[in-house]
Short mmCIF file of C-alpha atoms and ligand atoms in Angstrom, two decimals:
data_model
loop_
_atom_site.label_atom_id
_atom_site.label_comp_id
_atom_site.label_asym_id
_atom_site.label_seq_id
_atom_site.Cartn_x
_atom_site.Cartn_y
_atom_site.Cartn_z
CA UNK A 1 -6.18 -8.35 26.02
CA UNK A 2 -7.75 -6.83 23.20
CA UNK A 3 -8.48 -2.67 23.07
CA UNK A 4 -11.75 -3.16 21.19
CA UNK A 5 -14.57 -1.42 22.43
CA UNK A 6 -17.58 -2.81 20.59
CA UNK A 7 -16.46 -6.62 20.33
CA UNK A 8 -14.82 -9.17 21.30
CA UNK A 9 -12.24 -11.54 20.15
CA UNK A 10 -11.29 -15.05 21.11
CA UNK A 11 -9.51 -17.53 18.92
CA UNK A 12 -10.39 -21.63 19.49
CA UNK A 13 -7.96 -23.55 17.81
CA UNK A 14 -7.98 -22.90 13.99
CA UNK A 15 -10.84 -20.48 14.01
CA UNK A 16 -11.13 -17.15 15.08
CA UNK A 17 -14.49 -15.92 17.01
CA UNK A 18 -15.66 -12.02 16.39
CA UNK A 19 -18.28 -10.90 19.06
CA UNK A 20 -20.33 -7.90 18.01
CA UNK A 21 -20.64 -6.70 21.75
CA UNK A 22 -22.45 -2.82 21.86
CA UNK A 23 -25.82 -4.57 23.92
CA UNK A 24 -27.35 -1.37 24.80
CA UNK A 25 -27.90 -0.63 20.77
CA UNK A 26 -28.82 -4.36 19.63
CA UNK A 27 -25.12 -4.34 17.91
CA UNK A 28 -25.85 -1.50 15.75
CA UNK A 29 -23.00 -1.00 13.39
CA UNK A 30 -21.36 2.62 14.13
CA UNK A 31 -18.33 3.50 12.09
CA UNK A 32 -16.49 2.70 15.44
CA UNK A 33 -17.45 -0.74 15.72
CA UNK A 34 -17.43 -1.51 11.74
CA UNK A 35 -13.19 -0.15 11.92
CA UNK A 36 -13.12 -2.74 14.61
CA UNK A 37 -14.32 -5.98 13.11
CA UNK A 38 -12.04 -5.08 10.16
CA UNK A 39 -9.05 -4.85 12.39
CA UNK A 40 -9.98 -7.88 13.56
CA UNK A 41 -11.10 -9.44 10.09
CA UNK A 42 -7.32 -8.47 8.94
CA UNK A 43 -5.61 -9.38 11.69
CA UNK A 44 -6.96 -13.08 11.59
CA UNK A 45 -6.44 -13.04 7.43
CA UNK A 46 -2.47 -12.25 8.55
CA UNK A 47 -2.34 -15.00 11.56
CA UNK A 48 -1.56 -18.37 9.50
CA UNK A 49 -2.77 -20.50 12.52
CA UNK A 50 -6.31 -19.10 11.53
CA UNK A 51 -8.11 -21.34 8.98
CA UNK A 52 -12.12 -19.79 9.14
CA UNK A 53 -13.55 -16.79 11.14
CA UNK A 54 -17.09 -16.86 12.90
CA UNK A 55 -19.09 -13.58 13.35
CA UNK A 56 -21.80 -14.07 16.21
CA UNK A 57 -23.94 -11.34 18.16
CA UNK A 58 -26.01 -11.92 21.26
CA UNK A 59 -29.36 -13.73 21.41
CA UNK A 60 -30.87 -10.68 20.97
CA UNK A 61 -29.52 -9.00 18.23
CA UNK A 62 -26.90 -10.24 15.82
CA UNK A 63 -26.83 -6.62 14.81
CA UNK A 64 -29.78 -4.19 14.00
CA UNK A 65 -28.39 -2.19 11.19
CA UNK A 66 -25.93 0.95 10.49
CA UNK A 67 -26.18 3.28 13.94
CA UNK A 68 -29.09 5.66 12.87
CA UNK A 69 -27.87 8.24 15.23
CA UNK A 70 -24.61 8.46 14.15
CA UNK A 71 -26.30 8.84 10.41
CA UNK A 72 -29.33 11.20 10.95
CA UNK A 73 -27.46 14.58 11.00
CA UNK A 74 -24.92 13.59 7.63
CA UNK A 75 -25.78 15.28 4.63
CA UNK A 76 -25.15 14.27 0.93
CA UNK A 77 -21.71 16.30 0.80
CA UNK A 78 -20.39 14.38 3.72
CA UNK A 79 -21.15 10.75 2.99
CA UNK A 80 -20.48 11.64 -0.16
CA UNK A 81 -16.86 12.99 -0.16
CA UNK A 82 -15.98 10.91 3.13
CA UNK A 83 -17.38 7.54 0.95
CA UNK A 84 -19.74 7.40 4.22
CA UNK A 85 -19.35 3.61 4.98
CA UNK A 86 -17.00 2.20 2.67
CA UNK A 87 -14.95 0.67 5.30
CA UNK A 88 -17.76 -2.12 5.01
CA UNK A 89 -16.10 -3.21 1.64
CA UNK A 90 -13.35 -4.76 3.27
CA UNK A 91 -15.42 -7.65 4.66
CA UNK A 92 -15.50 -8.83 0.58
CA UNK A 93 -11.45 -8.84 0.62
CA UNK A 94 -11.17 -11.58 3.25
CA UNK A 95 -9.63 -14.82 1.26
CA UNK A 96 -10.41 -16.82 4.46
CA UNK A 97 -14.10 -18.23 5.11
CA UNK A 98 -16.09 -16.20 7.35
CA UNK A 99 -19.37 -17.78 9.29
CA UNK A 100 -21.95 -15.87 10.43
CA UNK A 101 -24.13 -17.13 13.43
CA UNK A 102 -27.04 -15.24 13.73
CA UNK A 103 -29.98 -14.58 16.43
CA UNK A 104 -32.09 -12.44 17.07
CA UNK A 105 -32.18 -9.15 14.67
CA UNK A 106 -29.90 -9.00 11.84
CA UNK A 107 -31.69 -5.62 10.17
CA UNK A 108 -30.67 -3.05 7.59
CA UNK A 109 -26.59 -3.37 7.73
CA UNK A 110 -26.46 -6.32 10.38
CA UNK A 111 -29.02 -8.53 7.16
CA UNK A 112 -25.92 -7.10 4.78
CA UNK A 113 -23.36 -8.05 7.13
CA UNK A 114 -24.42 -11.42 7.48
CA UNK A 115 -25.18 -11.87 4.15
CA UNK A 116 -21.61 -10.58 3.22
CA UNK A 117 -20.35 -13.42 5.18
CA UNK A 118 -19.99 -17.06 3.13
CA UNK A 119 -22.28 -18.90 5.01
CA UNK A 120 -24.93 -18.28 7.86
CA UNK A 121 -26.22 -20.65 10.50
CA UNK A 122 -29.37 -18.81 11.99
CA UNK A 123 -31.37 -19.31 15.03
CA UNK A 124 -34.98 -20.41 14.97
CA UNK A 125 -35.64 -16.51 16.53
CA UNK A 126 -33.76 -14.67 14.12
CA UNK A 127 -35.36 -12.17 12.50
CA UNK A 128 -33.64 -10.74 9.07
CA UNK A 129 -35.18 -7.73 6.90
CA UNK A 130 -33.96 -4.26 5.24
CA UNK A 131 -36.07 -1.67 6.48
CA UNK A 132 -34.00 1.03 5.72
CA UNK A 133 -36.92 2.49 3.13
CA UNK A 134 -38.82 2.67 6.40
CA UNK A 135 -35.98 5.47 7.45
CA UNK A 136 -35.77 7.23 4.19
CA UNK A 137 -33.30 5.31 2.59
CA UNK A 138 -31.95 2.22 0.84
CA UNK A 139 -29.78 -0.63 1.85
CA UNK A 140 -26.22 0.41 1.19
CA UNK A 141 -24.10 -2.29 1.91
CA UNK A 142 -24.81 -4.78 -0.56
CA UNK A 143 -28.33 -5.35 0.48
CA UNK A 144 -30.11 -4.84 -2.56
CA UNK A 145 -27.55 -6.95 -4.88
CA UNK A 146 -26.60 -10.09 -2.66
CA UNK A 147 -30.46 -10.19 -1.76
CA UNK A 148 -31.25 -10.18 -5.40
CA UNK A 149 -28.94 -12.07 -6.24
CA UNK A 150 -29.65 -14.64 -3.43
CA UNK A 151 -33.69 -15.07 -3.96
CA UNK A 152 -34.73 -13.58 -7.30
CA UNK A 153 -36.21 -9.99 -8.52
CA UNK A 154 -39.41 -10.43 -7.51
CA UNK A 155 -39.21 -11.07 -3.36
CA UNK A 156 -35.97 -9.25 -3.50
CA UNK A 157 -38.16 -6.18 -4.44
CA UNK A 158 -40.51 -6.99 -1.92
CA UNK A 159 -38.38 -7.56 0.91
CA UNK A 160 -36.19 -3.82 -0.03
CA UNK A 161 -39.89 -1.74 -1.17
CA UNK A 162 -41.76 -2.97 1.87
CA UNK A 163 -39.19 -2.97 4.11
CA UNK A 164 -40.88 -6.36 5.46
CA UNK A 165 -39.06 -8.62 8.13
CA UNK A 166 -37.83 -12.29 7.16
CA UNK A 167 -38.12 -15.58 9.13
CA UNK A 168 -34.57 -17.65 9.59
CA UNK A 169 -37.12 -20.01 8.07
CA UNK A 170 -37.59 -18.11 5.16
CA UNK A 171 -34.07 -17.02 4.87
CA UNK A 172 -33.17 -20.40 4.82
CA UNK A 173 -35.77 -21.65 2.04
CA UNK A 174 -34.80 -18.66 0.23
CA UNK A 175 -31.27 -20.00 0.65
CA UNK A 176 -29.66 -16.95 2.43
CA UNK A 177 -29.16 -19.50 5.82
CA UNK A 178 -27.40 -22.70 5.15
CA UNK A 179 -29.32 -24.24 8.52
CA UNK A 180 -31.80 -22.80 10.97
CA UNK A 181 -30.71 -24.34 14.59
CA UNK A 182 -31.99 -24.08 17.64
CA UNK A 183 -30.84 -20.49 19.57
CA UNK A 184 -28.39 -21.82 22.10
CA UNK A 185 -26.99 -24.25 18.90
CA UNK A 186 -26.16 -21.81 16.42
CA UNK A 187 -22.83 -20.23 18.01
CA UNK A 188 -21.41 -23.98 18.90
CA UNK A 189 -22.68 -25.72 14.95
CA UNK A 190 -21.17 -21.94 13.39
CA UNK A 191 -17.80 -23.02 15.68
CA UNK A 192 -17.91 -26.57 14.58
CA UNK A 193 -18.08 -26.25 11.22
CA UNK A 194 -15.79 -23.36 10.74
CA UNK A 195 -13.44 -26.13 12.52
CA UNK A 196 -13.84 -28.75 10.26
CA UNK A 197 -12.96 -26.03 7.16
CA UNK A 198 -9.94 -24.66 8.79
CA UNK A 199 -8.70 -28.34 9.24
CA UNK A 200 -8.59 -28.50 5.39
CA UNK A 201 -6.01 -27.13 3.23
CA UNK A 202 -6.20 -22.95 3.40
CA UNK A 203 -5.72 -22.23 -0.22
CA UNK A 204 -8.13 -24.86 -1.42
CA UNK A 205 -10.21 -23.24 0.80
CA UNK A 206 -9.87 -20.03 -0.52
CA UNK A 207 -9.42 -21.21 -3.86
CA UNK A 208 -13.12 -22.75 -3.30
CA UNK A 209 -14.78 -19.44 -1.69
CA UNK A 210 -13.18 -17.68 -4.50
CA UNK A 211 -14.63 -19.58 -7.20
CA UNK A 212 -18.24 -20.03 -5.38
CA UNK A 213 -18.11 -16.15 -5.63
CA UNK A 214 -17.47 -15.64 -8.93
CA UNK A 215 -20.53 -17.57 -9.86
CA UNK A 216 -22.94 -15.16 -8.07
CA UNK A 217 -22.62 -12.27 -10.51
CA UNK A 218 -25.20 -11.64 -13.44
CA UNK A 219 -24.98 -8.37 -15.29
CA UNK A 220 -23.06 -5.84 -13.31
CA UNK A 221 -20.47 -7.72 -10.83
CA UNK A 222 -21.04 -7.83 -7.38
CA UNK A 223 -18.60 -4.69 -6.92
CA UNK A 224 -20.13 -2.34 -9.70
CA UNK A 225 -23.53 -3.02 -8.34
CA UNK A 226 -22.29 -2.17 -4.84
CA UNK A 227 -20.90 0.53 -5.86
CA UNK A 228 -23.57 1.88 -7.47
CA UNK A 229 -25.66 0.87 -4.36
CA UNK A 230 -23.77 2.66 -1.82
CA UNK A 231 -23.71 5.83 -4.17
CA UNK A 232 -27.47 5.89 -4.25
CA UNK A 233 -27.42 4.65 -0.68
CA UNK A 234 -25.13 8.19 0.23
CA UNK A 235 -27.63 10.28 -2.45
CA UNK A 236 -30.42 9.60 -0.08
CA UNK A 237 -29.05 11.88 2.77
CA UNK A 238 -29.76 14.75 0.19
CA UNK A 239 -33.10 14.25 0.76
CA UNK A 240 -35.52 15.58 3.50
CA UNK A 241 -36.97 12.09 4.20
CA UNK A 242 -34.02 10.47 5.31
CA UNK A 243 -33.51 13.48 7.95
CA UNK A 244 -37.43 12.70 9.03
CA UNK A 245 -36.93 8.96 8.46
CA UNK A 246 -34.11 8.65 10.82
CA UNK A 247 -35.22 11.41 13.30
CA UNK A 248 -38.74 9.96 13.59
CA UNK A 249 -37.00 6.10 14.72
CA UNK A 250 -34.87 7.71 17.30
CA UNK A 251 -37.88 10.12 18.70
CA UNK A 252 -39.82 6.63 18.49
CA UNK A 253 -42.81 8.01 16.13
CA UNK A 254 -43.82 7.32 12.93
CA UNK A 255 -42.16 9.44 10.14
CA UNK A 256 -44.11 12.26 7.89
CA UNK A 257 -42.87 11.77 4.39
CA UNK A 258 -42.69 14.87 2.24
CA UNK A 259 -40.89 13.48 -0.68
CA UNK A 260 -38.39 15.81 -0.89
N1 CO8 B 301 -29.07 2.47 15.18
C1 CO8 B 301 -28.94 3.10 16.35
N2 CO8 B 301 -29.58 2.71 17.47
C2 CO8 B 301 -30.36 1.61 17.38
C3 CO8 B 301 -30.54 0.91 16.19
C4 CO8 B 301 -29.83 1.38 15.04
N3 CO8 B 301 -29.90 0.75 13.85
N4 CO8 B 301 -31.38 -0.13 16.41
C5 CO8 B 301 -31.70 -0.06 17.70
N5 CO8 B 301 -31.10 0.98 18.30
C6 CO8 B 301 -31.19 1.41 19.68
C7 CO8 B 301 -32.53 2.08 19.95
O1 CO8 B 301 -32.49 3.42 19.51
C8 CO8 B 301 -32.64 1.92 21.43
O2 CO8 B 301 -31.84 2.92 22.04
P1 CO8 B 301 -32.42 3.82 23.26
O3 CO8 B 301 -32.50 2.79 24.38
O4 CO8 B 301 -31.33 4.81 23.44
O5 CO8 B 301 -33.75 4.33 22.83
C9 CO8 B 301 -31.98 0.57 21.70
O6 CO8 B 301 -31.16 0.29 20.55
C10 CO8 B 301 -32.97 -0.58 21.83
O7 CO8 B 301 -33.83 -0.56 20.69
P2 CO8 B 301 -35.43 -0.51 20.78
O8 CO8 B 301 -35.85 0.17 22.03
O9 CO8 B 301 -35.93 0.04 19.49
O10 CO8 B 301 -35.72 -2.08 20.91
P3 CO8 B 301 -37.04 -2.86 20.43
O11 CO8 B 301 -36.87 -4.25 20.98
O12 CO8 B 301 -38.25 -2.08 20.76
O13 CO8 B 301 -36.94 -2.91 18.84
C11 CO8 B 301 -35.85 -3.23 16.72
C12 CO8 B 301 -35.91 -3.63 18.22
C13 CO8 B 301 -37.11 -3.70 16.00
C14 CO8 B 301 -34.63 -3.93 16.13
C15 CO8 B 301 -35.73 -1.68 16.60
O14 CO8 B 301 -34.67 -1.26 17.44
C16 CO8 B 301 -35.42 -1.20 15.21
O15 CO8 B 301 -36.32 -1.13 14.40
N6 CO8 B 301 -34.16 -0.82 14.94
C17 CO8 B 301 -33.75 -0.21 13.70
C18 CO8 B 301 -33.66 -1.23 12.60
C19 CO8 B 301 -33.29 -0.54 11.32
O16 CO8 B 301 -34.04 0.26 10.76
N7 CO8 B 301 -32.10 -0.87 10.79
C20 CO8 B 301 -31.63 -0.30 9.55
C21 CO8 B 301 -30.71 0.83 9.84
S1 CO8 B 301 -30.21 1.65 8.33
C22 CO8 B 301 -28.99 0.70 7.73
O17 CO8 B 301 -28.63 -0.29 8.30
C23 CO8 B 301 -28.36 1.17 6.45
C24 CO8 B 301 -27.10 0.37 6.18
C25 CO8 B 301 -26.33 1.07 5.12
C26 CO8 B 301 -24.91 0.56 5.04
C27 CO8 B 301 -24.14 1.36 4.04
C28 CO8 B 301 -22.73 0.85 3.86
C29 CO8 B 301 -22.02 1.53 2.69
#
């Protein structure tokens, strides 16, 4: 029996099943919850029987970003010093393959989380996006350099400056989704096929992921560009609009930009 809160954890075999489980808030990603899948994360990396790791939600929400509440109040000094949201990093230090299966919402951080994994399967529901300039902010884990990365300058800009939602069908022309299957598919396919990797050899495996990474870097790596992402991501709580942007969501009205 597990002491997690926020998810849930079941291994099948080779491969090892993360739940995001916080219903009430779509699986919004609170510090909490975020510590949680990387205990899990590492504690699957250290178990050899474990040969690939799926990370699923509910039909509703795979998850529906960073938890705004939790953010609102923070100012620059705090995310700052604390490195507000690093912990999110450790996802990337995983050697083992990591599926995501995704339905429903996968906004803001849950779109970075699943795009952090190696390979999504995606319902025909799902709904992907980063609206975080919507709240006053930017994407901040990874968002604005795997996207870019992932489908070019020109829609990446459009999907971060408009803060616009996605279609699995999109994502999946865009190549973010390896296969868009039907809702009550996606969890058993994303099972499947992290089966048939972890009946391969683990460090070809990992020896492959590694390699596939290292060609998805153009002029900063991956890491410098989230880096500097994250820091711009943390500069944005110095401003007014982020304070607005995040209290207007949770008071469900629109926001009234200032600009400062
Ligand atoms: N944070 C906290 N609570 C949330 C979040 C969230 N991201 N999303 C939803 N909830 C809560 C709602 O507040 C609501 O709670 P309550 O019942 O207490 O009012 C409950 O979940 C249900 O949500 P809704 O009533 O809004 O449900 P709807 O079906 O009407 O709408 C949506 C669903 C469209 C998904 C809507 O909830 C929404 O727009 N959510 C916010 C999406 C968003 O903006 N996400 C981006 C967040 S910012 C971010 O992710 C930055 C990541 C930076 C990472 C940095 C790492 C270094």
């Amino acid at each position: 029996v597990s002491s997690y809160k926020n998810i849930l954890i079941e291994s099948n075999g080779k491969v090892g099943l993360i739940t995001l489980n916080r219903p009430k808030a779509l699986n919004a990603l609170s510090s909490e919850l975020f510590h949680e899948i990387n205990d899990a994360l590492e504690k699957y990396q250290n178990d050899p029987e474990i040969g690939a790791i799926v990370i699923t939600g509910s039909d509703r929400a795979f998850a529906a970003g960073a938890d705004i509440k939790e953010m609102q109040d923070k100012t620059f000094a705090e995310v700052y010093k604390s490195n507000f949201l690093g912990h999110w990093g450790k996802i990337n230090e995983i050697r083992k393959p990591i599926i995501a299966a995704v339905n429903g919402f996968a906004l803001g951080g849950g779109c970075e989380l699943a795009m952090s994994c190696d390979i999504v399967y995606a319902g025909v529901k799902a709904t992907f996006g980063q609206p975080e300039i919507k709240l006053g902010v930017i994407p901040g884990a990874g968002g604005t350099q795997r996207l870019t990365r992932a489908i070019g300058k020109s829609k990446a800009m459009e999907i971060v400056l408009s803060g616009r939602n996605f279609t699995a069908e999109e994502a999946e022309r865009w190549g973010i989704v390896s296969k868009v299957l039907p809702v009550d598919k996606v969890l058993e396919e994303a099972i499947n096929l992290a089966q048939q990797i972890a009946s391969l050899s683990q460090p070809v495996v990992q020896a492959g992921k590694e390699s596939v990474n290292n060609g998805t870097s153009f002029e900063l790596s991956l890491k410098e560009g989230c880096h500097f992402e994250r820091r711009l991501f943390q500069g944005t709580f110095a401003l007014r609009d982020q304070k607005e942007g995040m209290k207007a969501f949770i008071e469900k009205r629109e926001p009234k930009w200032t600009n400062e």
